[in-house]
mmCIF file of N, CA and C in Angstrom:
data_model
loop_
_atom_site.group_PDB
_atom_site.id
_atom_site.type_symbol
_atom_site.label_atom_id
_atom_site.label_comp_id
_atom_site.label_asym_id
_atom_site.label_seq_id
_atom_site.Cartn_x
_atom_site.Cartn_y
_atom_site.Cartn_z
ATOM 1 N N UNK A 1 -90.365 -81.980 150.113
ATOM 2 C CA UNK A 1 -91.544 -80.690 150.340
ATOM 3 C C UNK A 1 -90.313 -79.216 150.081
ATOM 4 N N UNK A 2 -91.140 -78.758 148.907
ATOM 5 C CA UNK A 2 -90.425 -77.307 148.969
ATOM 6 C C UNK A 2 -91.943 -76.846 149.138
ATOM 7 N N UNK A 3 -91.860 -75.887 150.033
ATOM 8 C CA UNK A 3 -92.800 -75.128 150.437
ATOM 9 C C UNK A 3 -92.490 -73.149 150.334
ATOM 10 N N UNK A 4 -93.005 -72.990 149.646
ATOM 11 C CA UNK A 4 -93.394 -71.591 148.688
ATOM 12 C C UNK A 4 -94.088 -70.556 149.554
ATOM 13 N N UNK A 5 -93.401 -69.205 149.921
ATOM 14 C CA UNK A 5 -94.953 -68.121 150.533
ATOM 15 C C UNK A 5 -93.856 -66.632 149.456
ATOM 16 N N UNK A 6 -94.998 -66.626 149.136
ATOM 17 C CA UNK A 6 -94.501 -64.994 148.434
ATOM 18 C C UNK A 6 -95.281 -63.617 149.287
ATOM 19 N N UNK A 7 -94.535 -62.822 148.824
ATOM 20 C CA UNK A 7 -94.859 -61.404 149.296
ATOM 21 C C UNK A 7 -94.321 -60.226 148.418
ATOM 22 N N UNK A 8 -94.841 -59.219 148.131
ATOM 23 C CA UNK A 8 -94.334 -58.163 147.925
ATOM 24 C C UNK A 8 -95.942 -57.326 146.845
ATOM 25 N N UNK A 9 -96.797 -58.354 146.513
ATOM 26 C CA UNK A 9 -98.021 -57.836 146.074
ATOM 27 C C UNK A 9 -98.803 -56.297 147.042
ATOM 28 N N UNK A 10 -99.918 -55.813 146.538
ATOM 29 C CA UNK A 10 -100.484 -54.966 146.485
ATOM 30 C C UNK A 10 -100.549 -53.974 145.243
ATOM 31 N N UNK A 11 -101.156 -52.778 145.575
ATOM 32 C CA UNK A 11 -101.818 -52.262 144.994
ATOM 33 C C UNK A 11 -101.336 -50.604 143.895
ATOM 34 N N UNK A 12 -101.770 -50.609 142.821
ATOM 35 C CA UNK A 12 -101.059 -49.736 141.999
ATOM 36 C C UNK A 12 -101.393 -49.091 140.840
ATOM 37 N N UNK A 13 -100.980 -47.889 140.455
ATOM 38 C CA UNK A 13 -101.852 -47.244 139.496
ATOM 39 C C UNK A 13 -101.108 -47.853 138.117
ATOM 40 N N UNK A 14 -102.211 -47.907 137.360
ATOM 41 C CA UNK A 14 -101.701 -48.099 135.643
ATOM 42 C C UNK A 14 -100.087 -47.428 135.629
ATOM 43 N N UNK A 15 -98.939 -48.156 134.583
ATOM 44 C CA UNK A 15 -98.284 -47.873 134.203
ATOM 45 C C UNK A 15 -96.353 -47.827 135.549
ATOM 46 N N UNK A 16 -97.518 -48.177 136.746
ATOM 47 C CA UNK A 16 -96.280 -48.320 138.196
ATOM 48 C C UNK A 16 -96.023 -49.460 138.152
ATOM 49 N N UNK A 17 -95.036 -49.624 138.728
ATOM 50 C CA UNK A 17 -94.119 -51.183 139.345
ATOM 51 C C UNK A 17 -94.046 -51.592 140.207
ATOM 52 N N UNK A 18 -93.989 -53.510 140.382
ATOM 53 C CA UNK A 18 -93.787 -53.781 142.181
ATOM 54 C C UNK A 18 -93.257 -54.950 141.687
ATOM 55 N N UNK A 19 -92.670 -55.433 142.705
ATOM 56 C CA UNK A 19 -91.626 -56.811 142.869
ATOM 57 C C UNK A 19 -92.027 -57.970 143.558
ATOM 58 N N UNK A 20 -92.458 -58.822 143.208
ATOM 59 C CA UNK A 20 -92.425 -59.910 144.016
ATOM 60 C C UNK A 20 -92.113 -60.946 144.142
ATOM 61 N N UNK A 21 -91.725 -61.320 145.147
ATOM 62 C CA UNK A 21 -90.948 -62.074 145.866
ATOM 63 C C UNK A 21 -91.722 -63.270 146.290
ATOM 64 N N UNK A 22 -90.631 -65.017 145.908
ATOM 65 C CA UNK A 22 -91.031 -66.083 146.819
ATOM 66 C C UNK A 22 -89.859 -66.380 147.097
ATOM 67 N N UNK A 23 -90.168 -67.263 148.436
ATOM 68 C CA UNK A 23 -89.093 -67.386 149.719
ATOM 69 C C UNK A 23 -89.148 -68.954 149.490
ATOM 70 N N UNK A 24 -88.455 -69.580 149.104
ATOM 71 C CA UNK A 24 -88.231 -71.291 149.353
ATOM 72 C C UNK A 24 -87.604 -71.642 150.049
ATOM 73 N N UNK A 25 -88.432 -72.826 150.372
ATOM 74 C CA UNK A 25 -87.521 -73.420 152.142
ATOM 75 C C UNK A 25 -86.524 -74.187 151.726
ATOM 76 N N UNK A 26 -86.091 -74.657 150.174
ATOM 77 C CA UNK A 26 -85.020 -74.926 149.879
ATOM 78 C C UNK A 26 -84.271 -74.571 148.481
ATOM 79 N N UNK A 27 -82.945 -75.301 148.197
ATOM 80 C CA UNK A 27 -82.688 -73.782 147.472
ATOM 81 C C UNK A 27 -82.949 -74.285 145.613
ATOM 82 N N UNK A 28 -82.263 -73.700 145.049
ATOM 83 C CA UNK A 28 -82.374 -73.756 143.753
ATOM 84 C C UNK A 28 -82.773 -74.957 143.402
ATOM 85 N N UNK A 29 -80.939 -76.065 143.164
ATOM 86 C CA UNK A 29 -80.546 -77.267 143.476
ATOM 87 C C UNK A 29 -81.687 -77.746 142.938
ATOM 88 N N UNK A 30 -82.748 -77.994 144.321
ATOM 89 C CA UNK A 30 -83.362 -79.305 144.392
ATOM 90 C C UNK A 30 -84.729 -79.048 143.605
ATOM 91 N N UNK A 31 -84.789 -77.892 142.706
ATOM 92 C CA UNK A 31 -85.687 -78.024 141.456
ATOM 93 C C UNK A 31 -85.261 -77.971 139.884
ATOM 94 N N UNK A 32 -86.613 -78.313 139.225
ATOM 95 C CA UNK A 32 -85.835 -78.520 138.158
ATOM 96 C C UNK A 32 -86.373 -76.752 137.325
ATOM 97 N N UNK A 33 -87.724 -76.567 137.873
ATOM 98 C CA UNK A 33 -88.195 -75.338 137.331
ATOM 99 C C UNK A 33 -89.007 -74.773 138.302
ATOM 100 N N UNK A 34 -89.283 -73.121 137.707
ATOM 101 C CA UNK A 34 -90.023 -72.714 138.760
ATOM 102 C C UNK A 34 -90.688 -71.499 138.257
ATOM 103 N N UNK A 35 -92.037 -71.033 138.610
ATOM 104 C CA UNK A 35 -92.228 -69.877 137.723
ATOM 105 C C UNK A 35 -93.781 -69.346 138.527
ATOM 106 N N UNK A 36 -93.843 -68.844 137.767
ATOM 107 C CA UNK A 36 -94.828 -66.979 138.508
ATOM 108 C C UNK A 36 -96.293 -67.621 137.446
ATOM 109 N N UNK A 37 -97.451 -67.764 138.169
ATOM 110 C CA UNK A 37 -98.534 -68.173 137.792
ATOM 111 C C UNK A 37 -99.369 -66.588 137.648
ATOM 112 N N UNK A 38 -100.570 -66.261 136.896
ATOM 113 C CA UNK A 38 -101.975 -65.342 138.148
ATOM 114 C C UNK A 38 -103.119 -65.885 137.965
ATOM 115 N N UNK A 39 -103.925 -65.987 138.488
ATOM 116 C CA UNK A 39 -105.433 -66.302 138.179
ATOM 117 C C UNK A 39 -106.354 -64.817 138.691
ATOM 118 N N UNK A 40 -107.210 -64.592 137.444
ATOM 119 C CA UNK A 40 -108.160 -63.464 137.582
ATOM 120 C C UNK A 40 -109.116 -63.954 138.222
ATOM 121 N N UNK A 41 -110.082 -62.959 138.735
ATOM 122 C CA UNK A 41 -111.470 -63.787 138.690
ATOM 123 C C UNK A 41 -112.190 -64.371 137.415
ATOM 124 N N UNK A 42 -112.580 -65.636 138.113
ATOM 125 C CA UNK A 42 -113.608 -65.972 136.890
ATOM 126 C C UNK A 42 -112.575 -66.724 135.626
ATOM 127 N N UNK A 43 -111.753 -66.140 135.903
ATOM 128 C CA UNK A 43 -110.193 -66.813 134.598
ATOM 129 C C UNK A 43 -109.728 -68.613 135.171
ATOM 130 N N UNK A 44 -108.676 -68.799 134.461
ATOM 131 C CA UNK A 44 -108.436 -69.773 134.452
ATOM 132 C C UNK A 44 -106.539 -69.205 135.024
ATOM 133 N N UNK A 45 -105.825 -70.530 135.771
ATOM 134 C CA UNK A 45 -104.860 -70.171 135.515
ATOM 135 C C UNK A 45 -103.537 -70.158 134.882
ATOM 136 N N UNK A 46 -103.140 -68.638 134.708
ATOM 137 C CA UNK A 46 -102.152 -68.600 133.707
ATOM 138 C C UNK A 46 -100.444 -68.398 133.706
ATOM 139 N N UNK A 47 -99.996 -68.927 133.533
ATOM 140 C CA UNK A 47 -98.484 -68.723 133.037
ATOM 141 C C UNK A 47 -98.121 -67.852 133.066
ATOM 142 N N UNK A 48 -97.239 -67.173 133.965
ATOM 143 C CA UNK A 48 -96.802 -65.435 132.975
ATOM 144 C C UNK A 48 -95.125 -65.339 133.012
ATOM 145 N N UNK A 49 -94.492 -65.970 133.808
ATOM 146 C CA UNK A 49 -92.995 -66.393 133.431
ATOM 147 C C UNK A 49 -92.700 -67.759 134.309
ATOM 148 N N UNK A 50 -91.113 -68.170 133.711
ATOM 149 C CA UNK A 50 -90.236 -69.377 134.146
ATOM 150 C C UNK A 50 -89.302 -69.320 134.014
ATOM 151 N N UNK A 51 -88.314 -70.098 135.294
ATOM 152 C CA UNK A 51 -86.849 -69.763 134.942
ATOM 153 C C UNK A 51 -86.580 -71.410 135.467
ATOM 154 N N UNK A 52 -85.362 -71.539 134.212
ATOM 155 C CA UNK A 52 -84.849 -73.341 134.825
ATOM 156 C C UNK A 52 -84.312 -72.941 135.090
ATOM 157 N N UNK A 53 -84.174 -73.553 136.669
ATOM 158 C CA UNK A 53 -82.922 -72.971 138.477
ATOM 159 C C UNK A 53 -81.930 -73.452 137.687
ATOM 160 N N UNK A 54 -81.521 -74.195 136.985
ATOM 161 C CA UNK A 54 -80.058 -75.291 136.813
ATOM 162 C C UNK A 54 -79.454 -73.949 135.413
ATOM 163 N N UNK A 55 -80.114 -74.337 134.588
ATOM 164 C CA UNK A 55 -79.586 -73.610 133.213
ATOM 165 C C UNK A 55 -79.704 -71.641 133.556
ATOM 166 N N UNK A 56 -80.848 -71.435 134.111
ATOM 167 C CA UNK A 56 -80.854 -70.206 133.717
ATOM 168 C C UNK A 56 -82.029 -69.517 132.642
ATOM 169 N N UNK A 57 -82.064 -70.119 132.055
ATOM 170 C CA UNK A 57 -83.331 -70.182 130.981
ATOM 171 C C UNK A 57 -84.750 -69.700 131.308
ATOM 172 N N UNK A 58 -85.128 -68.703 130.664
ATOM 173 C CA UNK A 58 -86.189 -68.071 131.304
ATOM 174 C C UNK A 58 -87.423 -68.170 130.087
ATOM 175 N N UNK A 59 -88.158 -67.615 130.528
ATOM 176 C CA UNK A 59 -89.528 -67.879 129.177
ATOM 177 C C UNK A 59 -90.430 -67.397 130.000
ATOM 178 N N UNK A 60 -91.257 -66.531 129.394
ATOM 179 C CA UNK A 60 -92.765 -65.522 129.813
ATOM 180 C C UNK A 60 -93.629 -65.823 128.804
ATOM 181 N N UNK A 61 -95.047 -65.247 129.238
ATOM 182 C CA UNK A 61 -95.847 -64.823 128.282
ATOM 183 C C UNK A 61 -96.041 -63.446 127.339
ATOM 184 N N UNK A 62 -96.340 -63.822 125.943
ATOM 185 C CA UNK A 62 -96.538 -62.642 125.199
ATOM 186 C C UNK A 62 -97.300 -61.442 126.203
ATOM 187 N N UNK A 63 -97.687 -62.041 126.908
ATOM 188 C CA UNK A 63 -98.916 -60.488 127.455
ATOM 189 C C UNK A 63 -97.667 -59.957 128.207
ATOM 190 N N UNK A 64 -96.560 -59.882 129.172
ATOM 191 C CA UNK A 64 -95.831 -59.547 129.651
ATOM 192 C C UNK A 64 -94.829 -58.995 129.192
ATOM 193 N N UNK A 65 -94.311 -60.197 128.194
ATOM 194 C CA UNK A 65 -92.531 -60.193 127.692
ATOM 195 C C UNK A 65 -92.156 -58.613 127.169
ATOM 196 N N UNK A 66 -91.571 -57.779 128.212
ATOM 197 C CA UNK A 66 -90.600 -56.932 128.222
ATOM 198 C C UNK A 66 -91.425 -55.702 128.482
ATOM 199 N N UNK A 67 -92.156 -56.262 129.851
ATOM 200 C CA UNK A 67 -92.415 -55.706 130.694
ATOM 201 C C UNK A 67 -92.218 -56.644 132.313
ATOM 202 N N UNK A 68 -92.353 -57.577 132.138
ATOM 203 C CA UNK A 68 -91.727 -58.328 133.616
ATOM 204 C C UNK A 68 -90.198 -59.187 133.225
ATOM 205 N N UNK A 69 -89.646 -59.259 134.341
ATOM 206 C CA UNK A 69 -88.277 -59.866 135.022
ATOM 207 C C UNK A 69 -88.680 -60.670 135.585
ATOM 208 N N UNK A 70 -88.385 -62.716 135.195
ATOM 209 C CA UNK A 70 -88.111 -63.334 136.353
ATOM 210 C C UNK A 70 -87.077 -63.466 137.194
ATOM 211 N N UNK A 71 -86.523 -63.540 138.256
ATOM 212 C CA UNK A 71 -85.071 -63.838 138.455
ATOM 213 C C UNK A 71 -84.540 -64.985 139.526
ATOM 214 N N UNK A 72 -83.393 -65.421 139.815
ATOM 215 C CA UNK A 72 -83.930 -65.577 141.017
ATOM 216 C C UNK A 72 -82.040 -65.484 141.922
ATOM 217 N N UNK A 73 -82.416 -65.821 142.621
ATOM 218 C CA UNK A 73 -81.423 -65.143 144.187
ATOM 219 C C UNK A 73 -80.800 -66.660 144.716
ATOM 220 N N UNK A 74 -80.460 -67.364 144.580
ATOM 221 C CA UNK A 74 -80.299 -68.652 144.711
ATOM 222 C C UNK A 74 -79.403 -68.339 146.112
ATOM 223 N N UNK A 75 -78.401 -67.178 146.534
ATOM 224 C CA UNK A 75 -78.335 -66.798 147.979
ATOM 225 C C UNK A 75 -78.832 -67.346 149.333
ATOM 226 N N UNK A 76 -80.470 -66.554 148.618
ATOM 227 C CA UNK A 76 -81.257 -66.134 148.873
ATOM 228 C C UNK A 76 -82.692 -67.322 149.404
ATOM 229 N N UNK A 77 -82.478 -68.227 148.250
ATOM 230 C CA UNK A 77 -83.317 -69.208 147.455
ATOM 231 C C UNK A 77 -84.696 -68.279 147.393
ATOM 232 N N UNK A 78 -84.061 -67.154 146.691
ATOM 233 C CA UNK A 78 -85.536 -66.639 146.277
ATOM 234 C C UNK A 78 -85.982 -66.853 144.925
ATOM 235 N N UNK A 79 -87.095 -66.737 144.433
ATOM 236 C CA UNK A 79 -87.578 -66.281 143.359
ATOM 237 C C UNK A 79 -88.118 -64.870 142.785
ATOM 238 N N UNK A 80 -87.970 -63.811 142.016
ATOM 239 C CA UNK A 80 -88.683 -62.784 142.178
ATOM 240 C C UNK A 80 -89.296 -62.595 140.639
ATOM 241 N N UNK A 81 -89.754 -62.200 141.107
ATOM 242 C CA UNK A 81 -90.753 -60.972 139.258
ATOM 243 C C UNK A 81 -91.019 -59.579 139.581
ATOM 244 N N UNK A 82 -89.632 -59.100 138.696
ATOM 245 C CA UNK A 82 -90.140 -57.926 138.256
ATOM 246 C C UNK A 82 -90.985 -56.887 137.372
ATOM 247 N N UNK A 83 -92.254 -56.883 137.906
ATOM 248 C CA UNK A 83 -93.350 -55.924 137.177
ATOM 249 C C UNK A 83 -93.504 -54.535 136.027
ATOM 250 N N UNK A 84 -93.084 -54.116 135.334
ATOM 251 C CA UNK A 84 -92.972 -52.793 135.544
ATOM 252 C C UNK A 84 -94.341 -52.978 134.226
ATOM 253 N N UNK A 85 -94.210 -51.477 134.211
ATOM 254 C CA UNK A 85 -95.732 -50.427 133.243
ATOM 255 C C UNK A 85 -96.630 -51.191 133.099
ATOM 256 N N UNK A 86 -97.411 -51.373 134.758
ATOM 257 C CA UNK A 86 -98.298 -52.341 135.013
ATOM 258 C C UNK A 86 -99.674 -51.958 134.077
ATOM 259 N N UNK A 87 -100.465 -52.694 133.925
ATOM 260 C CA UNK A 87 -101.976 -52.321 133.345
ATOM 261 C C UNK A 87 -102.710 -52.810 134.315
ATOM 262 N N UNK A 88 -104.177 -52.347 134.017
ATOM 263 C CA UNK A 88 -105.026 -52.928 134.550
ATOM 264 C C UNK A 88 -105.558 -54.217 134.636
ATOM 265 N N UNK A 89 -104.993 -55.007 133.564
ATOM 266 C CA UNK A 89 -105.312 -56.620 132.733
ATOM 267 C C UNK A 89 -104.563 -57.286 133.554
ATOM 268 N N UNK A 90 -103.442 -56.395 134.130
ATOM 269 C CA UNK A 90 -102.243 -57.444 135.243
ATOM 270 C C UNK A 90 -102.869 -58.044 136.444
ATOM 271 N N UNK A 91 -104.197 -56.875 136.634
ATOM 272 C CA UNK A 91 -104.675 -57.559 138.026
ATOM 273 C C UNK A 91 -105.314 -58.859 138.162
ATOM 274 N N UNK A 92 -104.837 -59.726 139.412
ATOM 275 C CA UNK A 92 -104.829 -60.866 139.826
ATOM 276 C C UNK A 92 -104.010 -61.337 141.207
ATOM 277 N N UNK A 93 -104.746 -62.478 140.793
ATOM 278 C CA UNK A 93 -104.136 -62.952 142.081
ATOM 279 C C UNK A 93 -102.434 -64.091 141.663
ATOM 280 N N UNK A 94 -101.094 -63.960 142.310
ATOM 281 C CA UNK A 94 -99.910 -64.307 141.793
ATOM 282 C C UNK A 94 -100.019 -65.068 142.490
ATOM 283 N N UNK A 95 -99.589 -66.160 141.837
ATOM 284 C CA UNK A 95 -98.530 -67.468 142.647
ATOM 285 C C UNK A 95 -97.269 -67.666 141.893
ATOM 286 N N UNK A 96 -96.533 -68.537 142.972
ATOM 287 C CA UNK A 96 -95.128 -68.958 142.590
ATOM 288 C C UNK A 96 -95.627 -70.804 142.844
ATOM 289 N N UNK A 97 -94.468 -71.098 141.446
ATOM 290 C CA UNK A 97 -94.482 -72.839 141.363
ATOM 291 C C UNK A 97 -93.534 -73.449 141.385
ATOM 292 N N UNK A 98 -92.962 -74.650 142.080
ATOM 293 C CA UNK A 98 -91.777 -74.979 141.575
ATOM 294 C C UNK A 98 -92.364 -76.635 141.342
ATOM 295 N N UNK A 99 -91.346 -76.654 140.159
ATOM 296 C CA UNK A 99 -91.578 -78.757 139.671
ATOM 297 C C UNK A 99 -90.449 -79.062 140.064
ATOM 298 N N UNK A 100 -90.035 -80.224 140.882
ATOM 299 C CA UNK A 100 -89.096 -80.958 140.547
ATOM 300 C C UNK A 100 -88.610 -81.726 140.128
ATOM 301 N N UNK A 101 -89.124 -82.378 139.033
ATOM 302 C CA UNK A 101 -88.693 -83.264 138.099
ATOM 303 C C UNK A 101 -88.486 -82.641 136.726
ATOM 304 N N UNK A 102 -87.707 -82.960 136.080
ATOM 305 C CA UNK A 102 -87.550 -82.808 134.528
ATOM 306 C C UNK A 102 -88.747 -83.176 133.639
ATOM 307 N N UNK A 103 -88.522 -82.103 132.873
ATOM 308 C CA UNK A 103 -90.128 -82.157 131.861
ATOM 309 C C UNK A 103 -91.323 -81.594 131.843
ATOM 310 N N UNK A 104 -92.350 -81.833 131.335
ATOM 311 C CA UNK A 104 -93.806 -80.623 131.088
ATOM 312 C C UNK A 104 -93.119 -79.596 130.786
ATOM 313 N N UNK A 105 -94.017 -78.597 131.006
ATOM 314 C CA UNK A 105 -94.179 -77.364 130.065
ATOM 315 C C UNK A 105 -94.020 -76.533 131.085
ATOM 316 N N UNK A 106 -93.359 -75.133 130.600
ATOM 317 C CA UNK A 106 -93.426 -73.702 131.708
ATOM 318 C C UNK A 106 -94.714 -73.401 131.913
ATOM 319 N N UNK A 107 -95.678 -73.349 131.051
ATOM 320 C CA UNK A 107 -96.777 -72.520 130.760
ATOM 321 C C UNK A 107 -97.992 -73.383 131.057
ATOM 322 N N UNK A 108 -97.900 -74.774 131.906
ATOM 323 C CA UNK A 108 -98.801 -75.718 132.137
ATOM 324 C C UNK A 108 -98.409 -75.473 133.661
ATOM 325 N N UNK A 109 -99.800 -75.164 134.485
ATOM 326 C CA UNK A 109 -99.954 -75.140 135.956
ATOM 327 C C UNK A 109 -100.049 -76.737 136.197
ATOM 328 N N UNK A 110 -100.522 -77.497 135.615
ATOM 329 C CA UNK A 110 -100.107 -78.923 135.964
ATOM 330 C C UNK A 110 -98.778 -79.559 135.985
ATOM 331 N N UNK A 111 -98.231 -79.134 135.311
ATOM 332 C CA UNK A 111 -96.807 -79.641 135.550
ATOM 333 C C UNK A 111 -95.803 -79.116 136.692
ATOM 334 N N UNK A 112 -96.217 -78.353 137.715
ATOM 335 C CA UNK A 112 -95.646 -78.252 138.713
ATOM 336 C C UNK A 112 -96.888 -78.294 140.194
ATOM 337 N N UNK A 113 -95.879 -79.058 140.790
ATOM 338 C CA UNK A 113 -95.950 -79.697 142.006
ATOM 339 C C UNK A 113 -95.859 -79.030 143.370
ATOM 340 N N UNK A 114 -95.234 -78.266 143.729
ATOM 341 C CA UNK A 114 -95.475 -77.231 144.501
ATOM 342 C C UNK A 114 -96.367 -76.050 144.057
ATOM 343 N N UNK A 115 -96.792 -75.245 145.248
ATOM 344 C CA UNK A 115 -96.955 -73.619 145.100
ATOM 345 C C UNK A 115 -97.432 -72.598 146.736
ATOM 346 N N UNK A 116 -97.194 -71.951 146.290
ATOM 347 C CA UNK A 116 -97.015 -71.018 147.073
ATOM 348 C C UNK A 116 -98.608 -70.743 147.402
ATOM 349 N N UNK A 117 -99.035 -69.924 148.582
ATOM 350 C CA UNK A 117 -100.193 -69.888 149.008
ATOM 351 C C UNK A 117 -100.878 -68.155 148.048
ATOM 352 N N UNK A 118 -100.387 -67.424 147.127
ATOM 353 C CA UNK A 118 -100.756 -66.384 146.508
ATOM 354 C C UNK A 118 -100.726 -64.994 146.731
ATOM 355 N N UNK A 119 -100.538 -63.979 145.823
ATOM 356 C CA UNK A 119 -100.316 -62.260 146.572
ATOM 357 C C UNK A 119 -100.996 -62.198 145.576
ATOM 358 N N UNK A 120 -101.804 -60.866 146.269
ATOM 359 C CA UNK A 120 -102.451 -60.172 145.152
ATOM 360 C C UNK A 120 -102.207 -58.882 144.784
ATOM 361 N N UNK A 121 -102.130 -58.804 143.211
ATOM 362 C CA UNK A 121 -101.917 -57.840 142.794
ATOM 363 C C UNK A 121 -102.527 -56.676 141.936
ATOM 364 N N UNK A 122 -103.267 -55.853 142.501
ATOM 365 C CA UNK A 122 -104.435 -54.758 141.589
ATOM 366 C C UNK A 122 -104.058 -53.857 140.961
ATOM 367 N N UNK A 123 -103.496 -53.853 139.998
ATOM 368 C CA UNK A 123 -103.948 -52.063 139.144
ATOM 369 C C UNK A 123 -104.192 -51.349 138.368
ATOM 370 N N UNK A 124 -105.160 -50.368 138.978
ATOM 371 C CA UNK A 124 -106.030 -49.645 138.590
ATOM 372 C C UNK A 124 -105.772 -48.299 137.460
ATOM 373 N N UNK A 125 -106.854 -47.857 136.839
ATOM 374 C CA UNK A 125 -106.539 -47.824 135.529
ATOM 375 C C UNK A 125 -106.452 -45.401 136.287
#
């Protein structure tokens, strides 16, 4: 079992920055891939960014590429998401996720078997 706890959400004006963190109960070596997803009201869960925990390879959705940066702190068992140049359309509940087996697609929420409870990000214009 991997337990994930997100923090760092909040309200910010457009153009501002936020840093989300996800504390994991186990080291990154026990996972295959970790990611951040978001879900806005009335919409499906969208893959934002992902990192393969052993290789460090990262992936981003086109909507956040160049603005968001995913990183892992192995010493602290923490996954981070630095969000810059935030836009109102980034408003959503953000979730941390982990997959412990190989395979799957980074952007597919069904391919992750552990989830955090979410943290709200609100960007005002």
